[in-house]
Amino acid sequence: MGYVGNHLATLVTGVFAAILTGLWPYFTDFAPILHIVFIIAVPVTWFLTFTCWISQKSTDYMHHHVIHTEKKSLSNTHTIQTTTTSQVSLSEIKQIQYELSLELNNVKETVKLKDSEIERLNQEISNLETLVQIESLKTELANLKMLASGKKTK
């Protein structure tokens, strides 16, 4: 975390804002355009400093960072050591294996049902395509008959 608690960006921006604020009265006497530049730059840098500070506080809060000194005092006063060992018996392993195999069989049956449903839908689609082609041929045949009858009458 460093000496400034991850607030390096805040520190650098704050120092820059303070320097600009301190230099403002001295440089505005040289050129009037510098007065306008400082009027814009000083509030912007202080706003950036505030934004960096708020964003780092938010990040610290979200990630539960502890200040460096608090972390040292906590480590000196409390030392907690936990070891957990768990052993599973052979009968428990067999029971879990049996339950998982039942679940796997259920999933396989569901997949088979879905596959048969997909196959049925594909068959319906091909039947519909065939029907559309038949209707298209009937329409084309009717158009040809109309054209043929129109040529005969002439």
mmCIF file of C-alpha atoms in Angstrom:
data_model
loop_
_atom_site.group_PDB
_atom_site.id
_atom_site.type_symbol
_atom_site.label_atom_id
_atom_site.label_comp_id
_atom_site.label_asym_id
_atom_site.label_seq_id
_atom_site.Cartn_x
_atom_site.Cartn_y
_atom_site.Cartn_z
ATOM 1 C CA MET A 1 0.000 0.000 0.000
ATOM 2 C CA GLY A 2 2.910 2.340 0.411
ATOM 3 C CA TYR A 3 3.486 5.248 2.735
ATOM 4 C CA VAL A 4 0.585 7.365 1.542
ATOM 5 C CA GLY A 5 -1.990 4.569 1.531
ATOM 6 C CA ASN A 6 -2.509 4.392 -2.259
ATOM 7 C CA HIS A 7 -3.149 8.138 -2.361
ATOM 8 C CA LEU A 8 -0.154 8.952 -4.556
ATOM 9 C CA ALA A 9 -2.310 10.373 -7.354
ATOM 10 C CA THR A 10 -4.178 12.526 -4.822
ATOM 11 C CA LEU A 11 -0.911 13.727 -3.313
ATOM 12 C CA VAL A 12 0.669 14.626 -6.661
ATOM 13 C CA THR A 13 -2.451 16.388 -7.916
ATOM 14 C CA GLY A 14 -2.837 18.243 -4.612
ATOM 15 C CA VAL A 15 0.764 19.439 -4.667
ATOM 16 C CA PHE A 16 0.323 20.612 -8.257
ATOM 17 C CA ALA A 17 -2.914 22.428 -7.331
ATOM 18 C CA ALA A 18 -1.221 24.088 -4.342
ATOM 19 C CA ILE A 19 1.723 25.224 -6.478
ATOM 20 C CA LEU A 20 -0.636 26.654 -9.103
ATOM 21 C CA THR A 21 -2.624 28.415 -6.384
ATOM 22 C CA GLY A 22 0.563 29.860 -4.882
ATOM 23 C CA LEU A 23 1.908 31.041 -8.241
ATOM 24 C CA TRP A 24 -1.356 32.624 -9.353
ATOM 25 C CA PRO A 25 -0.788 36.136 -7.886
ATOM 26 C CA TYR A 26 2.771 36.335 -9.232
ATOM 27 C CA PHE A 27 2.154 35.346 -12.863
ATOM 28 C CA THR A 28 -1.066 37.284 -13.482
ATOM 29 C CA ASP A 29 0.878 40.570 -13.421
ATOM 30 C CA PHE A 30 2.925 39.542 -16.489
ATOM 31 C CA ALA A 31 0.139 38.879 -18.971
ATOM 32 C CA PRO A 32 -3.639 39.149 -18.756
ATOM 33 C CA ILE A 33 -4.049 35.851 -20.613
ATOM 34 C CA LEU A 34 -2.290 34.061 -17.726
ATOM 35 C CA HIS A 35 -5.013 35.334 -15.410
ATOM 36 C CA ILE A 36 -7.609 33.490 -17.513
ATOM 37 C CA VAL A 37 -5.419 30.354 -17.610
ATOM 38 C CA PHE A 38 -5.067 30.361 -13.827
ATOM 39 C CA ILE A 39 -8.802 31.002 -13.365
ATOM 40 C CA ILE A 40 -9.427 27.796 -15.310
ATOM 41 C CA ALA A 41 -6.460 25.679 -14.131
ATOM 42 C CA VAL A 42 -6.639 26.184 -10.360
ATOM 43 C CA PRO A 43 -10.255 25.031 -9.815
ATOM 44 C CA VAL A 44 -9.763 22.166 -12.259
ATOM 45 C CA THR A 45 -6.695 20.851 -10.417
ATOM 46 C CA TRP A 46 -8.426 21.152 -7.039
ATOM 47 C CA PHE A 47 -11.412 19.302 -8.497
ATOM 48 C CA LEU A 48 -9.075 16.575 -9.795
ATOM 49 C CA THR A 49 -7.486 16.339 -6.355
ATOM 50 C CA PHE A 50 -10.894 15.903 -4.745
ATOM 51 C CA THR A 51 -11.920 13.345 -7.388
ATOM 52 C CA CYS A 52 -8.739 11.301 -6.840
ATOM 53 C CA TRP A 53 -9.274 11.370 -3.085
ATOM 54 C CA ILE A 54 -12.941 10.283 -3.330
ATOM 55 C CA SER A 55 -12.189 7.525 -5.843
ATOM 56 C CA GLN A 56 -9.376 6.118 -3.686
ATOM 57 C CA LYS A 57 -11.604 6.214 -0.589
ATOM 58 C CA SER A 58 -14.279 4.361 -2.568
ATOM 59 C CA THR A 59 -11.781 1.752 -3.763
ATOM 60 C CA ASP A 60 -10.461 1.277 -0.238
ATOM 61 C CA TYR A 61 -13.975 0.836 1.058
ATOM 62 C CA MET A 62 -14.950 -1.633 -1.668
ATOM 63 C CA HIS A 63 -11.829 -3.744 -1.226
ATOM 64 C CA HIS A 64 -11.693 -3.421 2.574
ATOM 65 C CA HIS A 65 -8.164 -2.029 2.672
ATOM 66 C CA VAL A 66 -6.928 -1.314 6.161
ATOM 67 C CA ILE A 67 -4.625 1.592 6.866
ATOM 68 C CA HIS A 68 -0.985 0.504 7.181
ATOM 69 C CA THR A 69 -0.700 1.303 10.922
ATOM 70 C CA GLU A 70 -3.935 -0.481 11.773
ATOM 71 C CA LYS A 71 -2.741 -3.554 9.892
ATOM 72 C CA LYS A 72 0.482 -3.623 11.948
ATOM 73 C CA SER A 73 -1.356 -3.332 15.257
ATOM 74 C CA LEU A 74 -3.805 -6.039 14.280
ATOM 75 C CA SER A 75 -1.032 -8.408 13.295
ATOM 76 C CA ASN A 76 0.828 -7.804 16.570
ATOM 77 C CA THR A 77 -2.157 -8.318 18.859
ATOM 78 C CA HIS A 78 -4.032 -11.164 17.207
ATOM 79 C CA THR A 79 -2.558 -14.224 15.632
ATOM 80 C CA ILE A 80 -5.144 -16.729 14.545
ATOM 81 C CA GLN A 81 -4.137 -20.044 13.100
ATOM 82 C CA THR A 82 -6.714 -22.433 11.780
ATOM 83 C CA THR A 83 -6.201 -25.837 10.307
ATOM 84 C CA THR A 84 -9.057 -27.879 9.014
ATOM 85 C CA THR A 85 -8.770 -31.477 8.072
ATOM 86 C CA SER A 86 -11.731 -33.378 6.821
ATOM 87 C CA GLN A 87 -11.806 -37.013 5.950
ATOM 88 C CA VAL A 88 -14.519 -38.585 3.886
ATOM 89 C CA SER A 89 -15.334 -42.222 4.375
ATOM 90 C CA LEU A 90 -15.584 -44.718 1.555
ATOM 91 C CA SER A 91 -19.340 -45.135 2.028
ATOM 92 C CA GLU A 92 -19.860 -41.365 1.702
ATOM 93 C CA ILE A 93 -17.814 -41.367 -1.500
ATOM 94 C CA LYS A 94 -19.913 -44.240 -2.886
ATOM 95 C CA GLN A 95 -23.140 -42.412 -1.938
ATOM 96 C CA ILE A 96 -21.999 -39.202 -3.620
ATOM 97 C CA GLN A 97 -20.854 -41.163 -6.673
ATOM 98 C CA TYR A 98 -24.252 -42.875 -6.894
ATOM 99 C CA GLU A 99 -26.102 -39.534 -6.625
ATOM 100 C CA LEU A 100 -23.899 -37.997 -9.288
ATOM 101 C CA SER A 101 -24.408 -40.944 -11.639
ATOM 102 C CA LEU A 102 -28.193 -40.621 -11.204
ATOM 103 C CA GLU A 103 -27.946 -36.938 -11.980
ATOM 104 C CA LEU A 104 -25.781 -37.676 -15.013
ATOM 105 C CA ASN A 105 -28.328 -40.207 -16.304
ATOM 106 C CA ASN A 106 -31.109 -37.625 -15.903
ATOM 107 C CA VAL A 107 -29.078 -35.114 -17.879
ATOM 108 C CA LYS A 108 -28.425 -37.698 -20.612
ATOM 109 C CA GLU A 109 -32.152 -38.468 -20.868
ATOM 110 C CA THR A 110 -32.944 -34.777 -21.106
ATOM 111 C CA VAL A 111 -30.366 -34.377 -23.866
ATOM 112 C CA LYS A 112 -31.854 -37.332 -25.754
ATOM 113 C CA LEU A 113 -35.320 -35.784 -25.482
ATOM 114 C CA LYS A 114 -33.978 -32.448 -26.710
ATOM 115 C CA ASP A 115 -32.165 -34.155 -29.585
ATOM 116 C CA SER A 116 -35.348 -35.967 -30.656
ATOM 117 C CA GLU A 117 -37.287 -32.691 -30.400
ATOM 118 C CA ILE A 118 -34.672 -30.960 -32.560
ATOM 119 C CA GLU A 119 -34.851 -33.773 -35.114
ATOM 120 C CA ARG A 120 -38.656 -33.532 -35.199
ATOM 121 C CA LEU A 121 -38.494 -29.761 -35.700
ATOM 122 C CA ASN A 122 -35.931 -30.175 -38.486
ATOM 123 C CA GLN A 123 -38.281 -32.654 -40.198
ATOM 124 C CA GLU A 124 -41.168 -30.181 -39.907
ATOM 125 C CA ILE A 125 -38.992 -27.451 -41.379
ATOM 126 C CA SER A 126 -38.063 -29.610 -44.348
ATOM 127 C CA ASN A 127 -41.755 -30.535 -44.832
ATOM 128 C CA LEU A 128 -42.705 -26.859 -44.770
ATOM 129 C CA GLU A 129 -39.963 -26.070 -47.261
ATOM 130 C CA THR A 130 -41.326 -28.785 -49.530
ATOM 131 C CA LEU A 131 -44.851 -27.367 -49.204
ATOM 132 C CA VAL A 132 -43.583 -23.892 -50.033
ATOM 133 C CA GLN A 133 -41.803 -25.251 -53.097
ATOM 134 C CA ILE A 134 -44.979 -27.070 -54.202
ATOM 135 C CA GLU A 135 -47.054 -23.898 -53.784
ATOM 136 C CA SER A 136 -44.419 -21.935 -55.678
ATOM 137 C CA LEU A 137 -44.546 -24.461 -58.537
ATOM 138 C CA LYS A 138 -48.387 -24.308 -58.576
ATOM 139 C CA THR A 139 -48.268 -20.518 -58.784
ATOM 140 C CA GLU A 140 -45.703 -20.638 -61.552
ATOM 141 C CA LEU A 141 -47.783 -23.220 -63.427
ATOM 142 C CA ALA A 142 -50.899 -21.051 -63.073
ATOM 143 C CA ASN A 143 -48.953 -18.050 -64.412
ATOM 144 C CA LEU A 144 -47.708 -20.091 -67.354
ATOM 145 C CA LYS A 145 -51.268 -21.271 -68.098
ATOM 146 C CA MET A 146 -52.493 -17.672 -68.057
ATOM 147 C CA LEU A 147 -49.721 -16.639 -70.396
ATOM 148 C CA ALA A 148 -50.428 -19.561 -72.684
ATOM 149 C CA SER A 149 -54.149 -18.803 -72.768
ATOM 150 C CA GLY A 150 -53.356 -15.146 -73.438
ATOM 151 C CA LYS A 151 -51.197 -16.099 -76.445
ATOM 152 C CA LYS A 152 -53.895 -18.438 -77.820
ATOM 153 C CA THR A 153 -56.526 -15.686 -77.800
ATOM 154 C CA LYS A 154 -54.331 -13.345 -79.816
#
